[in-house]
Amino acid sequence: MFEIKAKDGKGRVGVLKTKHGDVKTPALMPVIHPRKQALDVSKYGADIVITNAYLIYKDPDLKQKAIDEGLHKLINFDGPIMTDSGSFQLSVYGDVEITNKEVIEFQELIKTDIGTSLDIPTAPFVDREKAESDMKITLERAREAIEYKKEQNMEMLLNSVVQGSTFLDLRRECAKELSALDADLYPIGAVVPLMESYHYKDLVDVVMNSMKELSDTVPRHLMGAGHPMIFALCVAMGCDLFDSAAYILYAEDDRLLSTRGTFKLENLQEMPCSCEVCTKYTPDDLRAMPKEQRRDLIAQHNLHVSFAELRLIRQAIYDGNLMELVEERCRAHPALLEAQRQLGNYSSDLEKYEPRSKKSAFFYTGPESLCRPEVLRHMQKLREMPKKRDLVILPPTKKPYSKFISGKLGEFYIYGSEQELDLENTDFMVLDIPFGLIPLEIDEVYPLSQNDAPKTRDVDSIEFIEDFINEFVEYYEQVLIHSKIIKDLEIGLYNRCSSDEIRYQKDDVKKVKAIADYQFGVGAGEALFTGNINIEKSKKTGKIRHIYDGKVLIVNMRASDSYLILSKEGAKRLHNAMPYPQNRVVVNKDSEPFALDGKSVFCKFVVDCDENIRAKDEVLIVNEEDKLLAYGKALLGACEIEQFETGQAIKTRKGMKK
């Protein structure tokens, strides 16, 4: 019913399958009023629309026509249609003249593709007693709707709406209860007042806490979100569908949507984009038109801008730079920037979905970039890496740093107990924005070399580096910090020292061992690279390509990101040395013979996996007795592998069958 085609963090490009066709997500569902003649929104990019089943039910003429001819003919749309149940009218007027069962039955009768149970939309910032009471009714009705759908063997897909007002624990509780009911889609409801009042920070809390308990296997719909300036942020939080009448409501009020906000026609001297409307007409032309004609043209512009933004977001997901787009879009308004910063508090949640490597480089766009999952992941890895006695911190140079650092290194200041430097017992790291410190042995691993930041540091990044280094130096007995770094940092120092004895010497074996520890976990380097280690480099680039024990291949090194790709021997060594379940995906007995033959592993056959596995990781495929069956590349993260029942989990490189 829902397939993920590409992903970047929690953002994903997917396909929602319905009776009336497939929908590529993220997608916007324009609201179609059943009583009013609407634009042909399919001409402007709509694959799916939403209308109100309750309004049709209450109008005798519309009701009979919908029953006789079907919903699609009633609103003149051939593609998939979602219907609301009357919850909006319930929130406005306090009551509706229909029961939950009746509205479910009616939506199936008029052949809607996706129906909705009659939830209770609870406004933000109400008292807790009301929020809990409304949520209880919403859950009861969701259970009733799903049971009724199963009893009647309905074809219609069904929404179950997450409520709970702005009480985050209630949002999590509601989402958890609904996920156990096995609905087809999960809308997040009653958020329009937050968006209308620019409470985007609260919106982030509501969405992210709902997402914590919602299944990754179904689409998530943010109800009432229709302004293109917030699409990127919401997709990054995991939203797949949006619906709104903003395109026509704003047009009625002579307002033009854009990713930078909203323009009032009365203030425009120039048209705001390059759509057909903006290139054909001037603001004066529109102002001179009859109201209805002007409204329709502005609505066309609003639809164009909205669908163009969703196309751009989908491409950003394919390219792996969604968060850069989010950071760019959130600078359109201070309330959005605050929301982006609030999202940084959920970096650990986002990290679970973040691939280890991407096609695009990491671009630092401002202090918000410091909170991206990649930065969090690197710092945690750095804390876990084995430490030597001394640390030398060097200023950044051209990348990759290890290629351009050699010989005398300059003047240093000493932190800690001053003693004779032991180069064999010294870690060499480079100060970096945004990754804090980068050990020279691993500096070519993505994204440590594949990133760019302005040379002029902002205040936030300086404070960030200060805090991290002040924490990190405590791991070492003696720390030597290059004099070029000192002027920007507030770190306790003792005195200057000569640099004659401080030299960095490249060591390829130490390099590959450090990369293995960073990639697979501490101890992997020593496990993989024992024996007569022979390192083969590219004659053209000088980069490491293959690593052997004598003539037996252990690993290859991928040129694009310097991650290690296991061979059969490498998989055996890693499996023998690393404790269960580290680096492992466990498959059931039915899948064993296929894995041994080198066939790819599907999610439904996975019974367990290392919770630290992320998309694109090299993994070991084992049975429930921890026998090594095969090895390959993860296509999903651990949390997704455990939830999905369809699709590939691991692209197997080779089975261990002799």
XYZ file of C-alpha atoms in Angstrom:
658
model
C 0.000 0.000 0.000
C 2.945 2.340 0.757
C 6.497 1.939 -0.549
C 9.529 4.084 0.205
C 11.595 4.832 -2.906
C 14.202 7.206 -1.456
C 14.985 8.651 1.949
C 17.070 11.333 3.617
C 16.763 11.280 7.378
C 13.075 11.029 8.236
C 12.139 12.616 4.918
C 11.165 10.094 2.273
C 9.923 9.843 -1.280
C 7.238 7.192 -1.382
C 4.380 5.783 -3.398
C 0.905 5.496 -1.879
C -1.167 2.964 -3.800
C -4.953 3.454 -4.030
C -7.855 2.146 -6.130
C -7.735 5.236 -8.335
C -3.999 5.374 -8.887
C -0.645 5.860 -7.236
C 0.409 9.019 -5.412
C 4.037 10.094 -5.193
C 4.795 11.505 -1.751
C 5.446 14.004 -0.242
C 2.201 15.254 -1.771
C -0.272 18.084 -1.319
C -3.995 17.340 -1.397
C -5.858 20.507 -2.427
C -9.205 20.838 -0.662
C -12.161 20.639 -3.050
C -15.420 22.071 -1.736
C -18.227 19.742 -2.871
C -20.724 22.596 -3.358
C -18.511 24.971 -5.304
C -17.108 24.771 -8.821
C -13.388 24.397 -8.312
C -10.341 24.750 -10.506
C -9.170 21.630 -12.282
C -6.320 21.137 -9.815
C -4.990 18.109 -11.713
C -3.823 20.522 -14.431
C -1.450 22.119 -11.940
C 0.048 18.978 -10.426
C -2.477 17.437 -7.999
C -2.369 13.622 -7.947
C -4.794 13.430 -5.015
C -7.401 15.747 -3.462
C -9.427 15.927 -0.268
C -13.074 16.852 0.225
C -15.579 16.788 3.063
C -17.856 13.754 3.294
C -19.984 15.361 6.001
C -20.899 18.358 3.815
C -21.983 15.946 1.089
C -23.957 13.863 3.590
C -25.824 16.953 4.893
C -26.853 18.190 1.427
C -29.681 15.951 0.078
C -28.914 16.687 -3.583
C -25.159 16.166 -3.232
C -25.709 13.072 -1.116
C -27.969 11.391 -3.653
C -25.706 12.258 -6.578
C -22.656 10.919 -4.709
C -24.487 7.675 -3.933
C -25.780 7.270 -7.487
C -22.726 8.380 -9.473
C -19.854 8.182 -7.007
C -17.678 10.784 -5.362
C -15.241 11.077 -8.264
C -17.916 12.178 -10.691
C -19.460 14.505 -8.111
C -16.311 16.621 -7.754
C -15.023 15.873 -11.281
C -11.708 14.300 -10.256
C -10.485 10.958 -11.593
C -7.582 10.389 -9.224
C -7.477 9.300 -5.574
C -9.730 11.195 -3.165
C -9.477 11.456 0.613
C -12.511 12.533 2.620
C -12.750 14.224 5.991
C -15.447 12.992 8.354
C -16.853 16.244 9.709
C -14.265 16.719 12.428
C -13.621 20.282 11.273
C -17.318 21.142 11.621
C -17.265 19.411 15.011
C -14.398 21.641 16.159
C -16.161 24.796 14.905
C -19.791 24.117 15.868
C -19.360 21.628 18.710
C -21.567 18.927 17.198
C -22.386 17.074 13.975
C -25.477 15.143 12.930
C -23.792 11.864 12.116
C -22.282 8.979 14.065
C -18.830 7.517 13.620
C -20.182 4.312 12.035
C -22.509 6.268 9.752
C -19.739 8.453 8.371
C -17.455 5.445 7.768
C -20.281 3.609 6.002
C -21.128 6.681 3.916
C -17.525 7.227 2.814
C -17.341 3.622 1.630
C -20.724 3.969 -0.106
C -19.645 6.967 -2.199
C -16.400 5.160 -3.092
C -13.864 7.416 -1.457
C -10.313 6.064 -1.630
C -9.259 7.136 1.865
C -11.817 7.719 4.598
C -11.486 9.175 8.084
C -13.039 8.279 11.421
C -14.871 10.973 13.388
C -12.072 12.114 15.684
C -12.285 14.984 18.185
C -9.923 17.819 17.182
C -8.647 19.340 20.412
C -7.326 22.869 20.105
C -3.835 23.772 21.367
C -3.318 24.937 24.949
C -6.611 23.624 26.372
C -6.677 22.200 29.885
C -5.376 18.669 30.296
C -8.694 17.200 31.419
C -10.359 18.181 28.143
C -7.395 16.976 26.062
C -7.469 13.569 27.771
C -11.225 13.251 27.448
C -11.219 14.156 23.749
C -8.306 11.805 23.069
C -10.147 8.937 24.728
C -13.129 9.467 22.408
C -10.844 9.737 19.378
C -9.213 6.404 20.235
C -12.557 4.694 20.851
C -13.846 5.882 17.492
C -10.641 4.833 15.726
C -10.989 1.306 17.144
C -14.662 1.223 16.194
C -13.918 2.398 12.643
C -11.164 -0.158 12.041
C -13.245 -3.023 13.445
C -16.249 -1.939 11.355
C -14.119 -1.716 8.225
C -12.861 -5.273 8.790
C -16.338 -6.615 9.569
C -17.783 -5.092 6.396
C -14.717 -6.054 4.327
C -14.381 -2.483 3.038
C -11.900 -1.622 0.275
C -11.536 1.953 1.457
C -8.262 2.892 3.161
C -8.735 4.402 6.592
C -7.194 7.334 8.456
C -6.742 7.247 12.237
C -6.000 10.738 13.529
C -3.459 11.528 16.264
C -4.819 13.999 18.817
C -3.718 15.190 22.257
C -3.561 18.974 21.920
C -0.155 20.391 22.947
C 0.385 17.806 25.678
C 3.316 15.900 24.239
C 2.866 12.800 26.371
C -0.749 12.587 25.179
C 0.390 12.874 21.560
C 2.819 9.993 22.123
C 0.182 7.924 23.923
C -2.411 8.502 21.206
C 0.065 7.683 18.428
C 1.172 4.496 20.205
C -2.417 3.307 20.693
C -3.319 4.057 17.076
C -0.217 2.307 15.706
C -1.349 -0.884 17.407
C -4.667 -0.704 15.530
C -3.091 -1.203 12.104
C -4.725 1.720 10.286
C -3.728 2.612 6.710
C -2.682 6.238 7.286
C -1.976 8.389 10.333
C -2.931 12.072 10.167
C -1.691 14.441 12.877
C -4.683 16.607 13.705
C -5.624 19.937 15.305
C -2.421 21.759 14.338
C -3.943 24.498 12.156
C -4.253 26.956 15.092
C -0.516 26.523 15.754
C 0.321 27.341 12.152
C -2.104 30.249 11.928
C -0.568 31.824 15.044
C 3.011 31.087 13.902
C 3.621 28.718 16.828
C 5.948 26.650 14.657
C 8.154 25.710 17.603
C 5.154 24.053 19.253
C 4.308 22.429 15.923
C 7.747 20.772 15.911
C 7.150 19.377 19.401
C 3.699 18.062 18.481
C 4.840 16.430 15.236
C 8.079 14.940 16.566
C 6.383 13.477 19.639
C 3.637 11.995 17.471
C 6.274 10.550 15.139
C 8.080 8.830 18.023
C 5.246 6.282 18.249
C 3.939 6.141 14.676
C 4.925 3.304 12.384
C 7.381 4.092 9.595
C 5.518 1.685 7.318
C 2.528 3.930 6.636
C 2.098 7.511 5.375
C 1.845 10.343 7.905
C -0.465 13.250 7.044
C -0.150 16.721 8.596
C -3.720 17.989 8.516
C -4.357 21.538 7.333
C -0.743 22.286 6.388
C -0.834 24.050 3.038
C 1.707 26.871 3.044
C 4.805 26.040 0.965
C 7.126 27.835 3.393
C 6.707 25.002 5.945
C 6.716 21.968 3.631
C 10.473 21.284 3.846
C 10.523 21.451 7.655
C 7.525 19.138 7.943
C 8.904 16.610 5.445
C 12.158 16.527 7.437
C 10.061 15.535 10.461
C 8.571 12.602 8.531
C 5.328 14.026 7.083
C 4.256 12.517 3.748
C 0.936 14.218 2.997
C -0.455 17.724 3.380
C -3.897 19.134 2.758
C -5.156 22.675 2.605
C -7.627 25.090 1.071
C -4.999 27.843 1.410
C -4.462 28.004 -2.353
C -8.051 29.217 -2.916
C -8.711 30.954 0.429
C -5.623 33.105 0.024
C -6.610 33.813 -3.580
C -10.038 34.999 -2.399
C -8.163 37.527 -0.265
C -5.762 38.569 -3.083
C -2.767 36.902 -1.399
C -0.020 35.056 -3.271
C 1.875 32.195 -1.632
C 5.647 31.780 -1.817
C 8.350 29.835 0.008
C 9.374 33.149 1.618
C 5.937 33.993 2.965
C 2.789 35.601 1.580
C 2.489 38.609 -0.728
C -0.542 40.911 -0.788
C -1.485 41.885 -4.304
C -2.095 45.484 -3.226
C 1.609 45.788 -2.286
C 3.137 44.063 -5.317
C 5.128 45.992 -7.900
C 6.561 42.822 -9.465
C 5.165 39.310 -9.755
C 6.921 36.932 -7.320
C 7.843 33.905 -9.468
C 8.173 32.492 -12.986
C 4.937 30.526 -13.240
C 2.585 31.007 -16.175
C 0.505 33.542 -14.269
C 3.481 35.577 -13.079
C 5.104 35.718 -16.512
C 1.871 36.567 -18.363
C 0.386 39.196 -16.045
C 1.577 42.173 -14.022
C 0.217 43.174 -10.610
C -1.662 45.998 -12.317
C -3.229 43.511 -14.755
C -4.524 41.399 -11.868
C -5.794 44.366 -9.893
C -7.792 45.520 -12.929
C -9.547 42.158 -13.418
C -12.982 41.081 -12.157
C -12.760 39.442 -8.728
C -13.529 35.870 -9.882
C -11.018 35.904 -12.739
C -8.316 37.360 -10.491
C -9.060 34.787 -7.786
C -8.660 31.871 -10.188
C -5.360 33.173 -11.553
C -3.919 33.740 -8.087
C -5.099 30.255 -7.086
C -3.243 28.859 -10.103
C -0.103 30.661 -8.957
C -0.560 29.330 -5.414
C -0.895 25.768 -6.681
C 2.137 26.167 -8.946
C 4.317 27.405 -6.079
C 3.128 24.625 -3.773
C 3.706 21.769 -6.212
C 7.049 23.226 -7.360
C 8.227 23.257 -3.750
C 7.253 19.618 -3.277
C 9.152 18.649 -6.421
C 12.199 20.490 -5.086
C 11.869 18.700 -1.733
C 11.660 15.295 -3.400
C 14.790 16.072 -5.419
C 16.570 17.173 -2.225
C 15.724 13.789 -0.703
C 17.152 12.007 -3.744
C 20.290 14.182 -3.532
C 20.664 13.811 0.243
C 20.573 17.530 1.087
C 17.092 17.946 2.556
C 18.344 19.544 5.782
C 20.181 22.243 3.850
C 16.905 23.109 2.123
C 15.160 23.146 5.516
C 17.750 25.534 6.932
C 17.370 27.778 3.901
C 13.561 27.817 4.058
C 13.431 28.395 7.815
C 15.243 31.692 7.424
C 12.111 33.086 5.775
C 10.585 33.956 9.162
C 11.905 34.217 12.745
C 9.212 31.809 13.993
C 10.337 29.224 11.448
C 13.972 29.709 12.440
C 12.972 29.098 16.048
C 11.209 25.915 14.906
C 14.333 24.757 13.057
C 16.373 25.291 16.211
C 13.777 23.369 18.199
C 14.128 20.491 15.734
C 17.806 20.386 16.714
C 16.674 19.090 20.121
C 15.434 15.959 18.335
C 18.721 15.193 16.571
C 19.038 11.824 18.308
C 15.614 10.817 16.929
C 16.569 11.954 13.430
C 19.986 10.236 13.569
C 18.371 6.794 13.546
C 17.170 7.483 10.002
C 20.258 9.258 8.667
C 22.369 7.263 6.148
C 26.107 7.050 6.870
C 27.004 8.317 3.417
C 25.330 10.494 0.791
C 25.919 11.670 -2.742
C 26.045 15.320 -1.668
C 28.556 17.054 0.586
C 27.641 18.514 3.974
C 27.281 22.316 3.650
C 27.344 24.445 6.791
C 24.651 27.111 6.394
C 24.636 28.523 9.921
C 24.555 27.570 13.610
C 21.584 25.265 13.015
C 23.898 22.977 11.015
C 25.710 22.161 14.266
C 22.632 20.240 15.404
C 22.389 17.971 12.372
C 22.436 14.221 13.029
C 25.770 13.787 11.224
C 27.469 16.063 13.763
C 25.859 14.304 16.710
C 26.901 10.918 15.296
C 30.537 11.936 14.738
C 30.931 13.352 18.225
C 29.520 10.219 19.787
C 31.823 8.064 17.655
C 34.776 10.225 18.667
C 33.993 9.733 22.350
C 33.922 5.959 21.814
C 37.197 5.739 19.842
C 40.289 4.471 21.722
C 42.445 7.335 23.088
C 46.223 7.639 23.350
C 48.068 9.477 26.112
C 48.613 12.798 24.307
C 46.601 14.886 21.853
C 47.810 17.389 19.271
C 45.166 19.762 17.886
C 45.987 21.356 14.533
C 44.317 24.199 12.608
C 42.363 23.317 9.450
C 44.137 23.276 6.108
C 43.081 22.159 2.662
C 41.076 18.891 2.623
C 41.731 16.074 3.063
C 43.785 17.321 5.980
C 46.061 14.287 6.236
C 47.276 14.844 2.693
C 48.508 18.372 3.370
C 49.874 18.129 6.928
C 53.520 17.100 7.251
C 56.886 18.279 8.521
C 57.209 20.968 11.181
C 53.778 21.878 12.442
C 54.355 25.274 14.090
C 54.048 26.614 17.623
C 51.819 25.074 20.311
C 50.403 25.733 23.754
C 50.234 22.969 26.344
C 47.152 21.982 28.354
C 47.494 19.420 31.136
C 50.576 17.845 32.685
C 53.637 18.888 30.659
C 55.833 15.937 29.756
C 57.967 14.663 26.921
C 55.818 13.998 23.852
C 55.614 10.361 22.755
C 54.638 10.429 19.063
C 53.708 6.746 19.142
C 51.260 7.525 21.937
C 49.770 10.704 20.423
C 46.491 11.369 18.620
C 46.607 14.043 15.902
C 43.329 15.860 15.238
C 42.272 18.905 13.233
C 39.892 21.555 14.533
C 36.859 21.604 12.242
C 33.547 23.345 11.750
C 31.070 21.718 12.161
C 32.557 18.407 13.363
C 34.620 19.702 16.260
C 37.717 17.534 16.000
C 38.685 15.179 13.181
C 41.397 12.531 13.736
C 43.792 12.587 10.786
C 43.504 8.821 10.333
C 39.789 9.044 9.508
C 39.593 12.472 7.878
C 38.642 11.088 4.447
C 35.575 9.243 5.765
C 32.240 10.819 4.818
C 31.298 13.540 5.719
C 34.505 14.571 7.508
C 36.237 15.526 4.299
C 33.119 16.010 2.166
C 31.946 19.178 3.930
C 32.380 22.899 3.556
C 31.943 25.842 5.907
C 32.821 29.559 5.738
C 36.320 30.373 6.911
C 34.894 33.241 8.977
C 33.430 31.571 12.028
C 30.222 32.754 13.646
C 29.913 33.183 17.411
C 27.832 30.031 17.837
C 30.387 27.820 16.108
C 33.224 29.255 18.204
C 31.297 28.557 21.423
C 30.420 25.098 20.105
C 34.087 24.302 19.469
C 35.136 25.726 22.833
C 32.646 23.559 24.693
C 33.580 20.428 22.777
C 37.338 20.854 23.137
C 37.023 21.735 26.828
C 35.158 18.436 27.273
C 37.416 16.416 25.012
C 40.806 17.454 26.435
C 39.847 15.771 29.707
C 40.386 12.391 28.015
C 44.147 13.090 27.703
C 47.088 13.637 30.039
C 48.656 16.281 27.806
C 47.099 18.361 25.000
C 49.044 20.548 22.599
C 46.957 23.180 20.816
C 48.337 25.027 17.804
C 48.916 28.737 18.352
C 46.678 29.654 15.367
C 43.703 28.208 17.240
C 44.251 29.875 20.598
C 43.071 33.393 19.753
C 39.517 32.123 19.128
C 39.186 29.762 22.077
C 38.945 30.082 25.850
C 40.954 27.118 27.112
C 43.220 26.866 30.146
C 46.878 26.940 29.024
C 50.297 26.678 30.574
C 53.017 27.796 28.201
C 54.319 27.713 24.669
C 56.444 24.855 23.449
C 58.751 24.227 20.521
C 57.382 22.340 17.529
C 60.616 20.687 16.429
C 59.657 17.373 18.036
C 56.019 17.489 16.864
C 55.720 15.832 13.492
C 52.834 13.916 11.988
C 53.862 10.761 10.162
C 51.380 9.022 7.907
C 50.827 5.334 8.601
C 48.433 3.527 6.257
C 47.942 0.526 8.540
C 47.004 2.771 11.478
C 44.702 4.643 9.096
C 42.691 1.615 7.991
C 42.503 0.295 11.553
C 41.123 3.641 12.749
C 38.558 3.707 9.921
C 37.456 0.182 10.832
C 37.024 1.167 14.496
C 35.054 4.253 13.455
C 32.874 2.294 11.020
C 32.306 -1.045 12.752
C 33.138 -0.352 16.406
C 36.207 -0.372 18.629
C 38.251 -3.517 18.090
C 37.296 -3.993 14.441
C 40.607 -2.584 13.193
C 42.750 -5.081 15.063
C 40.378 -7.902 14.110
C 40.388 -7.169 10.393
C 43.987 -6.169 9.786
C 46.227 -8.884 11.202
C 48.847 -10.874 9.346
C 50.896 -9.745 6.372
C 48.976 -6.538 5.567
C 49.411 -5.338 2.009
C 47.771 -2.068 0.975
C 47.157 -1.343 -2.703
C 46.580 2.260 -3.811
C 45.177 3.897 -6.913
C 48.005 4.918 -9.229
C 45.957 7.900 -10.367
C 44.734 9.368 -7.050
C 46.999 7.748 -4.463
C 43.959 6.678 -2.435
C 43.789 3.289 -0.748
C 41.727 0.874 -2.849
C 42.334 -2.698 -1.628
C 43.730 -4.211 1.583
C 45.084 -7.778 1.670
C 46.549 -10.260 4.093
C 49.242 -11.524 1.773
C 47.188 -12.212 -1.357
C 43.847 -12.682 0.427
C 41.549 -9.689 0.043
C 40.158 -8.385 3.368
C 38.356 -5.194 2.346
C 38.038 -2.666 -0.436
C 37.897 1.049 0.300
C 35.182 2.992 -1.523
C 36.741 6.004 -3.241
C 33.711 8.293 -2.812
C 33.499 8.152 0.993
C 36.460 6.006 2.219
C 34.200 3.461 3.925
C 35.407 -0.129 3.982
C 33.599 -2.733 1.868
C 33.893 -6.247 3.250
C 35.160 -9.231 1.318
C 34.367 -12.804 2.315
C 37.510 -12.956 4.459
C 36.751 -9.566 5.992
C 33.235 -10.666 6.905
C 34.603 -13.788 8.615
C 37.152 -11.822 10.619
C 34.627 -9.208 11.688
C 32.116 -11.871 12.688
C 34.675 -13.791 14.737
C 35.847 -10.718 16.629
C 32.785 -8.541 17.224
C 30.247 -9.613 19.868
C 26.670 -10.513 18.965
C 24.558 -8.628 17.830
C 27.048 -5.964 16.702
C 26.999 -5.308 12.916
C 24.515 -8.162 12.463
C 21.151 -8.705 10.791
C 19.502 -11.929 11.990
C 17.249 -13.830 9.582
C 14.806 -16.663 10.229
C 15.215 -20.275 9.143
C 13.142 -19.818 5.982
C 15.622 -17.237 4.718
C 18.845 -19.133 5.575
C 19.323 -21.030 2.295
C 18.642 -17.908 0.227
C 21.134 -15.854 2.240
C 23.779 -18.592 1.865
C 23.235 -18.441 -1.905
C 23.792 -14.678 -1.891
C 20.160 -13.651 -2.376
C 19.037 -10.308 -0.952
C 17.320 -10.228 2.445
C 13.749 -8.941 2.714
C 12.381 -7.203 5.796
C 9.800 -9.866 6.563
C 12.539 -12.473 7.122
C 14.521 -10.381 9.628
C 13.986 -11.385 13.254
C 16.562 -9.098 14.886
C 19.332 -6.651 14.058
C 21.906 -4.399 15.682
C 20.056 -1.207 16.697
C 23.049 0.856 15.523
C 22.714 -0.215 11.871
C 21.968 2.686 9.545
C 21.162 2.806 5.845
C 24.209 2.026 3.654
C 26.092 0.249 6.470
C 28.116 -2.875 5.731
C 26.449 -5.679 7.701
C 26.822 -9.348 8.553
C 23.860 -11.641 7.863
C 23.520 -14.422 10.442
C 20.969 -16.998 11.578
C 19.470 -17.194 15.062
C 22.462 -19.251 16.265
C 24.814 -16.497 15.008
C 26.150 -18.587 12.122
C 27.514 -16.305 9.392
C 25.391 -16.758 6.263
C 26.326 -13.775 4.100
C 27.320 -10.117 4.129
C 25.989 -7.045 2.360
C 24.784 -3.438 2.491
C 21.798 -2.255 4.549
C 19.196 -0.371 2.531
C 17.326 0.815 5.636
C 18.142 1.692 9.222
C 17.546 -0.770 12.065
C 14.304 0.855 13.210
C 12.878 0.643 9.683
C 14.056 -2.924 9.077
C 12.278 -4.053 12.242
C 9.000 -2.383 11.274
C 8.642 -3.112 7.571
C 7.065 -6.345 6.363
C 7.718 -5.684 2.675
C 10.699 -4.639 0.597
C 14.428 -5.271 0.709
C 16.345 -4.803 3.947
C 19.828 -5.874 2.816
C 21.435 -5.964 -0.605
C 23.569 -9.083 -0.209
C 27.071 -8.945 -1.652
C 27.917 -12.618 -1.300
C 26.706 -15.715 0.535
C 29.018 -17.940 2.567
C 27.975 -21.153 0.805
C 31.106 -23.024 -0.239
